[in-house]
Each structure stands twice: as structure tokens, then as C-alpha cells.
N, CA, C and O atoms as a DFTB+ gen file, in Angstrom:
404 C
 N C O
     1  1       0.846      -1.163       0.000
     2  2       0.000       0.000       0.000
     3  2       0.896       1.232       0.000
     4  3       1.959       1.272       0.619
     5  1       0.527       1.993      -0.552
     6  2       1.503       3.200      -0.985
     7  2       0.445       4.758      -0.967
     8  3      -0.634       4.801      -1.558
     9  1       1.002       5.893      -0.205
    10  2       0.466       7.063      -0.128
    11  2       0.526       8.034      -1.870
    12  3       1.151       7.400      -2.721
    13  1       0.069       9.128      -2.260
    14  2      -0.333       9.168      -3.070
    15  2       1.572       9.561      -3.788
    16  3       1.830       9.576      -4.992
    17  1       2.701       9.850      -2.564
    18  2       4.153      10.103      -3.073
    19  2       4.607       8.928      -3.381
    20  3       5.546       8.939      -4.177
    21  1       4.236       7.879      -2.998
    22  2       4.630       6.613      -3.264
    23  2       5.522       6.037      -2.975
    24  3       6.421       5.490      -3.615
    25  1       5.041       6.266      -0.802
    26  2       6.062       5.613      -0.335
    27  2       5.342       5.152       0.492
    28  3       4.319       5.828       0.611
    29  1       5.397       4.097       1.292
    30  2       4.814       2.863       1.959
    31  2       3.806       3.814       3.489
    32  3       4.261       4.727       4.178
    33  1       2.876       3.389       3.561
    34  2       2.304       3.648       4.215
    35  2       2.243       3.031       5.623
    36  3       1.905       1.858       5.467
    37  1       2.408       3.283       6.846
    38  2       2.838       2.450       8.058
    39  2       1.410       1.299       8.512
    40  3       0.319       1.813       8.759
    41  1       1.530       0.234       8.557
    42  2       0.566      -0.154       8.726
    43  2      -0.102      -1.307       7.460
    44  3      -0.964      -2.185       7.505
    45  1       0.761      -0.790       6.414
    46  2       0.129      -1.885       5.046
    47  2       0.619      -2.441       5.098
    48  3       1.686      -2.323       5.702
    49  1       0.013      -4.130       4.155
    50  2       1.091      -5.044       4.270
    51  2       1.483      -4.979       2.703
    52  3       0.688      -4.921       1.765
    53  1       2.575      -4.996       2.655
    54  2       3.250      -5.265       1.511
    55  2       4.096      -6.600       0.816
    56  3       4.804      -7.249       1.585
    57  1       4.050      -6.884      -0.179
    58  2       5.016      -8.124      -1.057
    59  2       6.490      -8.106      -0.902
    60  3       7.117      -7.052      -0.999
    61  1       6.844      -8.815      -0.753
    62  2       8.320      -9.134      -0.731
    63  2       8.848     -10.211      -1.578
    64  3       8.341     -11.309      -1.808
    65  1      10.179      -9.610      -2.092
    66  2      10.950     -10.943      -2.942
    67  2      11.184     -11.999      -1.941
    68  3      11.921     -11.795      -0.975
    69  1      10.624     -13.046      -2.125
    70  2      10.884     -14.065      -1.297
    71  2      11.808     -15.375      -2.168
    72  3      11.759     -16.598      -2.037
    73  1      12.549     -14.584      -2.987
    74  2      13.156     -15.794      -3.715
    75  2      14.081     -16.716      -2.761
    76  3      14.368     -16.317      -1.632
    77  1      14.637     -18.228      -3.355
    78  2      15.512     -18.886      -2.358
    79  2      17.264     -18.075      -2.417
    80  3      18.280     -18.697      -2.110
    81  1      17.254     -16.473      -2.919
    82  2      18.581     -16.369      -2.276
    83  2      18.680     -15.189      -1.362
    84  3      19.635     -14.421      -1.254
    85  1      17.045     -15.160      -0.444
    86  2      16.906     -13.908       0.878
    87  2      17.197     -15.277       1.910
    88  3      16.365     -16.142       2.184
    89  1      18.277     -15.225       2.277
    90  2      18.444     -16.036       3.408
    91  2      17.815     -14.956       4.382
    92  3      17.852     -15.484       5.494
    93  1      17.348     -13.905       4.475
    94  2      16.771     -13.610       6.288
    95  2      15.370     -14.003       5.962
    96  3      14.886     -14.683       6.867
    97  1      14.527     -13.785       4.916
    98  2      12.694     -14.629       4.765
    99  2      12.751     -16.072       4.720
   100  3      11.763     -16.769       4.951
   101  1      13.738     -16.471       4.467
   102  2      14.099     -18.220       4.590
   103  2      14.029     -18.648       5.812
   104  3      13.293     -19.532       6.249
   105  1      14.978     -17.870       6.495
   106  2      15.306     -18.048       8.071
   107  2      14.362     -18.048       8.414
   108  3      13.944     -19.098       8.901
   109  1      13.569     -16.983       8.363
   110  2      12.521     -16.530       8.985
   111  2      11.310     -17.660       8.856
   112  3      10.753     -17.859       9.936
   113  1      10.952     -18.203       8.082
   114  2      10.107     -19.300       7.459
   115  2      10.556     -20.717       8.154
   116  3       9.866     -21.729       8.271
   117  1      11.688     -20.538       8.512
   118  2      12.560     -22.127       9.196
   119  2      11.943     -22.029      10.679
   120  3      11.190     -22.905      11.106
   121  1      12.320     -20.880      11.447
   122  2      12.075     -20.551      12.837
   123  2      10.484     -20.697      12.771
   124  3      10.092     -21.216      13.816
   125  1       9.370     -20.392      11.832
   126  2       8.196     -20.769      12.330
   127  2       8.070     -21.912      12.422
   128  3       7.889     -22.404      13.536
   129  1       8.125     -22.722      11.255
   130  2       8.185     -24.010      11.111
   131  2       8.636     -24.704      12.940
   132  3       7.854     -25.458      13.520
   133  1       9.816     -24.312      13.494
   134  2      10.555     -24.456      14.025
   135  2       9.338     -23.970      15.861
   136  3       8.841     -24.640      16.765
   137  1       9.380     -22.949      15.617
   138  2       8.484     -22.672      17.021
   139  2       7.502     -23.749      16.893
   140  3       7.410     -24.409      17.928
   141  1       6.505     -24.244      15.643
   142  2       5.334     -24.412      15.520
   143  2       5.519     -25.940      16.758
   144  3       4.972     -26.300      17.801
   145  1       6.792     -26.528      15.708
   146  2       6.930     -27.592      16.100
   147  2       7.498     -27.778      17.604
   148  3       7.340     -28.927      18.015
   149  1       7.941     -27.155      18.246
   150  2       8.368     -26.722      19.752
   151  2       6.807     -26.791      20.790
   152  3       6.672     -27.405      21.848
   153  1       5.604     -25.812      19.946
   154  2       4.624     -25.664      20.996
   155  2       3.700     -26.026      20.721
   156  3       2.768     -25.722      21.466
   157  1       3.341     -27.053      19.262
   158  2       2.342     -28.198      19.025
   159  2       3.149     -29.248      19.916
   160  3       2.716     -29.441      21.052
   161  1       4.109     -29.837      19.565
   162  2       5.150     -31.348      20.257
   163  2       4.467     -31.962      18.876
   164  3       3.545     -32.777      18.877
   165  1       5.228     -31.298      17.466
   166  2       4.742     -32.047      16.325
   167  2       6.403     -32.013      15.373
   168  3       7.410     -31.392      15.711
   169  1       6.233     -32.848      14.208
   170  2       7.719     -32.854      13.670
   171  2       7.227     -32.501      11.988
   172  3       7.091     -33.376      11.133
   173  1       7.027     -31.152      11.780
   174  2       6.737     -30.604      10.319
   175  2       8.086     -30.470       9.788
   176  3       8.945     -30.248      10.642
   177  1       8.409     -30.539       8.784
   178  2       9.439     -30.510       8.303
   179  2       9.660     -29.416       7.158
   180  3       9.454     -29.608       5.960
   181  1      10.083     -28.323       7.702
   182  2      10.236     -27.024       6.423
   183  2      10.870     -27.592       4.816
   184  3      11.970     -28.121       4.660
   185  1       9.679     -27.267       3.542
   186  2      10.402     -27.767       2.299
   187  2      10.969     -26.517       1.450
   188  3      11.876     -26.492       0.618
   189  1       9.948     -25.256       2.044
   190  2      10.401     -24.135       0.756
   191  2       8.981     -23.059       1.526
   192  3       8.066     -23.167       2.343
   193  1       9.596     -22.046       0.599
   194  2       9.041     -20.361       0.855
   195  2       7.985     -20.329      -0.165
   196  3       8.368     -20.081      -1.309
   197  1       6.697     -20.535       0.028
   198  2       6.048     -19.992      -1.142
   199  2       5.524     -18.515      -1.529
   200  3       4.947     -18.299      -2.595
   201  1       5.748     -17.636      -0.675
   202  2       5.445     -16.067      -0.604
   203  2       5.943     -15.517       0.740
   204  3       6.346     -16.204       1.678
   205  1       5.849     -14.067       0.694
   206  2       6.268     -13.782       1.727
   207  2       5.523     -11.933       1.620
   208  3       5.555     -11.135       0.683
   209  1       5.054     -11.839       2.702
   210  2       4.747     -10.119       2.758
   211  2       5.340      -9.712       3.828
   212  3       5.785     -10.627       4.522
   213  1       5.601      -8.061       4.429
   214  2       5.410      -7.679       5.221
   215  2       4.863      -6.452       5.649
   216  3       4.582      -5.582       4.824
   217  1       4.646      -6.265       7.108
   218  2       3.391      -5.226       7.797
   219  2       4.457      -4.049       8.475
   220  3       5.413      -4.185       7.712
   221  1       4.724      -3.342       9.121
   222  2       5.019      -2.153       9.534
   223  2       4.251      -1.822      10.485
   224  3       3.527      -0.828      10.442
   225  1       4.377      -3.239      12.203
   226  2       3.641      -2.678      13.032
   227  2       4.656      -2.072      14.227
   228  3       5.504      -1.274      13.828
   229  1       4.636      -2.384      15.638
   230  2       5.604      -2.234      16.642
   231  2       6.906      -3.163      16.630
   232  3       7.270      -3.970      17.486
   233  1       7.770      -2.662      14.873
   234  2       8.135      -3.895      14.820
   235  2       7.928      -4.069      13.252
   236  3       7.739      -3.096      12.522
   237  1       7.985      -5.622      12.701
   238  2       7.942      -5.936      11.499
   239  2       7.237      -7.493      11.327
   240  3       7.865      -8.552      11.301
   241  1       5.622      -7.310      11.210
   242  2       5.056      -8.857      10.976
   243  2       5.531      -9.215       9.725
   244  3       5.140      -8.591       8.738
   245  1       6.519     -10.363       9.595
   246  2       6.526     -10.840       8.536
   247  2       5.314     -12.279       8.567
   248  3       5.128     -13.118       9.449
   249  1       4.481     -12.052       6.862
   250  2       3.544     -12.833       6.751
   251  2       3.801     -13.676       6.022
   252  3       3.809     -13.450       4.812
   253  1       4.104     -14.972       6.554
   254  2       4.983     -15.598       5.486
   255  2       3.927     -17.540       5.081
   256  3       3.131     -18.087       5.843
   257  1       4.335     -17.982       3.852
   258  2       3.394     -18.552       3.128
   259  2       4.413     -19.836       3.121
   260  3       5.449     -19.727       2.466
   261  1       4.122     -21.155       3.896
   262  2       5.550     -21.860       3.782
   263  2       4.923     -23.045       3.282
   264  3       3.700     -23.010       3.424
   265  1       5.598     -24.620       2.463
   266  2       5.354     -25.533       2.299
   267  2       6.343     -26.308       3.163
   268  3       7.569     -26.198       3.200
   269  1       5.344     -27.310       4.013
   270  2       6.111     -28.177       5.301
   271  2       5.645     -29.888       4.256
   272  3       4.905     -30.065       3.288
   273  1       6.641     -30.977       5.198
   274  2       6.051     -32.229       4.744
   275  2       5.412     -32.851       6.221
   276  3       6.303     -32.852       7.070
   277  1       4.540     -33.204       6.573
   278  2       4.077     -33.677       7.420
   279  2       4.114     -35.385       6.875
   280  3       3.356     -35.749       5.976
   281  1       4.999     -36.256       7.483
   282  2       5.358     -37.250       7.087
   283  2       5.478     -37.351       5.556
   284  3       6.415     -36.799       4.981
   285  1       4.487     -38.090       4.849
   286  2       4.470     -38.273       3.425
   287  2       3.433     -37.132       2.533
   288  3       3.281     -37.232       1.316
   289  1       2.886     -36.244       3.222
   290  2       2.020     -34.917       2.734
   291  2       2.231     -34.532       3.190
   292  3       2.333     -34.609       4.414
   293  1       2.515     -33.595       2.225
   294  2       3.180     -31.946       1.903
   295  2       1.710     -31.354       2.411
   296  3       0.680     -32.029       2.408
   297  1       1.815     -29.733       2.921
   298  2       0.853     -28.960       3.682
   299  2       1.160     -28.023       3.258
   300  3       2.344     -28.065       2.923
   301  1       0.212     -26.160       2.875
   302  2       0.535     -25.148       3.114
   303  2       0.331     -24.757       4.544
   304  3      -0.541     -25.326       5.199
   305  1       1.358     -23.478       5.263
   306  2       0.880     -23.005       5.952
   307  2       1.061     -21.935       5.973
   308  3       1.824     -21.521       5.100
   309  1       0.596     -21.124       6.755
   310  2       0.299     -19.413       6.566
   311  2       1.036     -18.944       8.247
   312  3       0.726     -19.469       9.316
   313  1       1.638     -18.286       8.128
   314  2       2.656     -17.985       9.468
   315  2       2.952     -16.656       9.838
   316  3       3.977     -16.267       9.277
   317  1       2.463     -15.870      10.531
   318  2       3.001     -14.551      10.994
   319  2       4.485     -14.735      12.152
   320  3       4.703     -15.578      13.022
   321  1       5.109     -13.825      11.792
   322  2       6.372     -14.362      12.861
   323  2       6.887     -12.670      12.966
   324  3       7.340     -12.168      11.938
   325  1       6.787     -11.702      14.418
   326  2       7.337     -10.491      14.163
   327  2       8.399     -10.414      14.940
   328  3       8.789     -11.113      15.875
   329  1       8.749      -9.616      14.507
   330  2      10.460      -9.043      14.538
   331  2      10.831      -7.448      15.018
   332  3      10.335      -6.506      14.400
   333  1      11.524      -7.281      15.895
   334  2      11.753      -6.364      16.681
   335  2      13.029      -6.263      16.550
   336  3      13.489      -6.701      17.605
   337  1      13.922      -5.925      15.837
   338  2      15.332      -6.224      16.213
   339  2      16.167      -5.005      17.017
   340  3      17.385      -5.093      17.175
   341  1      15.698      -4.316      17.313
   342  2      16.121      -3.459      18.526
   343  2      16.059      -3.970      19.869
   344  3      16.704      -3.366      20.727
   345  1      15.249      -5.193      20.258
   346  2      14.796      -5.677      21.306
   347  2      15.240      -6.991      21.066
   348  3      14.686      -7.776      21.837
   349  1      16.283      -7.704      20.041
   350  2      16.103      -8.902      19.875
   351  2      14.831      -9.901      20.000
   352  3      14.857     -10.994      20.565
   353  1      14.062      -9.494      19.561
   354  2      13.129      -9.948      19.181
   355  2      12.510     -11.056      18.090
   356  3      12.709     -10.743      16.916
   357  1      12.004     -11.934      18.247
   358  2      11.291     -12.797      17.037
   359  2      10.594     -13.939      18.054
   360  3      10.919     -14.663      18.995
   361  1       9.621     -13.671      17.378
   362  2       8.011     -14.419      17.855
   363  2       7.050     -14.815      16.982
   364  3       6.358     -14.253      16.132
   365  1       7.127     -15.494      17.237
   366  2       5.669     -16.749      16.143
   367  2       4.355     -16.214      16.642
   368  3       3.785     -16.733      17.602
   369  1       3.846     -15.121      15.958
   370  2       2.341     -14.581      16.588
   371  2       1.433     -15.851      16.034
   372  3       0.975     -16.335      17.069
   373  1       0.940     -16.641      14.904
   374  2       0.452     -16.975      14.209
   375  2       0.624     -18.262      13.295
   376  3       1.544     -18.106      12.492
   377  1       0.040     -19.390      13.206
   378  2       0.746     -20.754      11.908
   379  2      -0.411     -21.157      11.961
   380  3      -0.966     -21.247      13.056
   381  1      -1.063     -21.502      10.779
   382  2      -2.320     -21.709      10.312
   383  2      -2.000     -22.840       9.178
   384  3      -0.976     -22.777       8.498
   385  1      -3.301     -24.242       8.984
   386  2      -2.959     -24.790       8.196
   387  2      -3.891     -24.183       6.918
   388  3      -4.967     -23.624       7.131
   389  1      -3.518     -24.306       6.017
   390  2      -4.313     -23.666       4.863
   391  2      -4.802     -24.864       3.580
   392  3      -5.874     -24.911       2.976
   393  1      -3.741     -25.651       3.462
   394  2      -4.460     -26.881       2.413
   395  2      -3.614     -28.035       2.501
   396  3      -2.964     -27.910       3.539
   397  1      -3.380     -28.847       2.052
   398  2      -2.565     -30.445       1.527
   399  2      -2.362     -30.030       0.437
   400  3      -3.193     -29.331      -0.143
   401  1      -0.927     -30.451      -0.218
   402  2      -0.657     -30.205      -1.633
   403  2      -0.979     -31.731      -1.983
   404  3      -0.904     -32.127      -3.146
């Protein structure tokens, strides 16, 4: 979302290159995966980044779009994870299942 100068507006969420050579949205996509599986007591297994946005709140929600294998099926899931890095910060607000590939 962009003001009419066409610069980001605080509060929108915006698209991000989430290609496989942003190792920090990768990371970032591993550690949800990674919390999810810490505070379900489940073993998802991160395969790849399928999108990635982010928000501009107290902080930085990254909204991120991941493919896990849950044993022999593959899953989307949908993951908010924000980031504070003045505070060392990173927290899994959010992991949602969204479909079976």
C-alpha cells in the first residue's frame, strides 16, 4: 500500500521478494516451522518459501506462506512471525494450516 508520493504507508502489508537467495525470509520461514513444532510437540518438516509479505507494526510482521512435509504430505501453511530487532526480538504470533498439496 503506498500514499499518493509513493512511499509505503505504516501499517500496510506489503510483497516481498521471497526468492531462495533472501536467506533472512528463509530463516525466517525455518524458525516458524521451528516454534510451531516446539509448541504443538509435532515434527513438520520445512520444504520451501512460497510467498512472503510484510506489515510495519511495533516492529515488522513478517507474513509468510511456507510448504512443510508432514510425514508423506506436503501442507501449506500461513505464518506470521514479528520481529523487533532493537529488542532482539522474534516471535511466532500466528501458523495456520491452509491446504494439503
Amino acid at each position: 500500500m503506498a500514499d499518493q508520493q509513493g512511499g509505503t504507508i505504516v501499517g500496510g502489508v506489503r510483497d516481498i521478494d521471497a526468492n531462495a537467495n533472501d536467506l533472512q525470509v528463509e530463516s525466517l520461514a525455518r524458525f516458524a516451522v521451528d516454534e510451531h513444532n516446539k509448541k504443538e510437540n509435532v515434527t513438520l518438516e520445512y520444504r520451501r518459501l512460497l510467498g512472503a509479505k510484510t506489515q510495519v507494526v511495533a516492529g515488522t510482521m513478517h507474513h509468510l506462506t511456507v510448504e512443510v512435509a508432514d510425514g508423506e504430505t506436503k501442507k501449506v501453511y500461513e505464518a506470521k512471525v514479528l520481529e523487533k530487532a532493537w529488542e532482539n526480538l522474534k516471535k511466532l504470533e500466528d501458523f495456520n494450516h491452509v491446504r494439503d498439496v
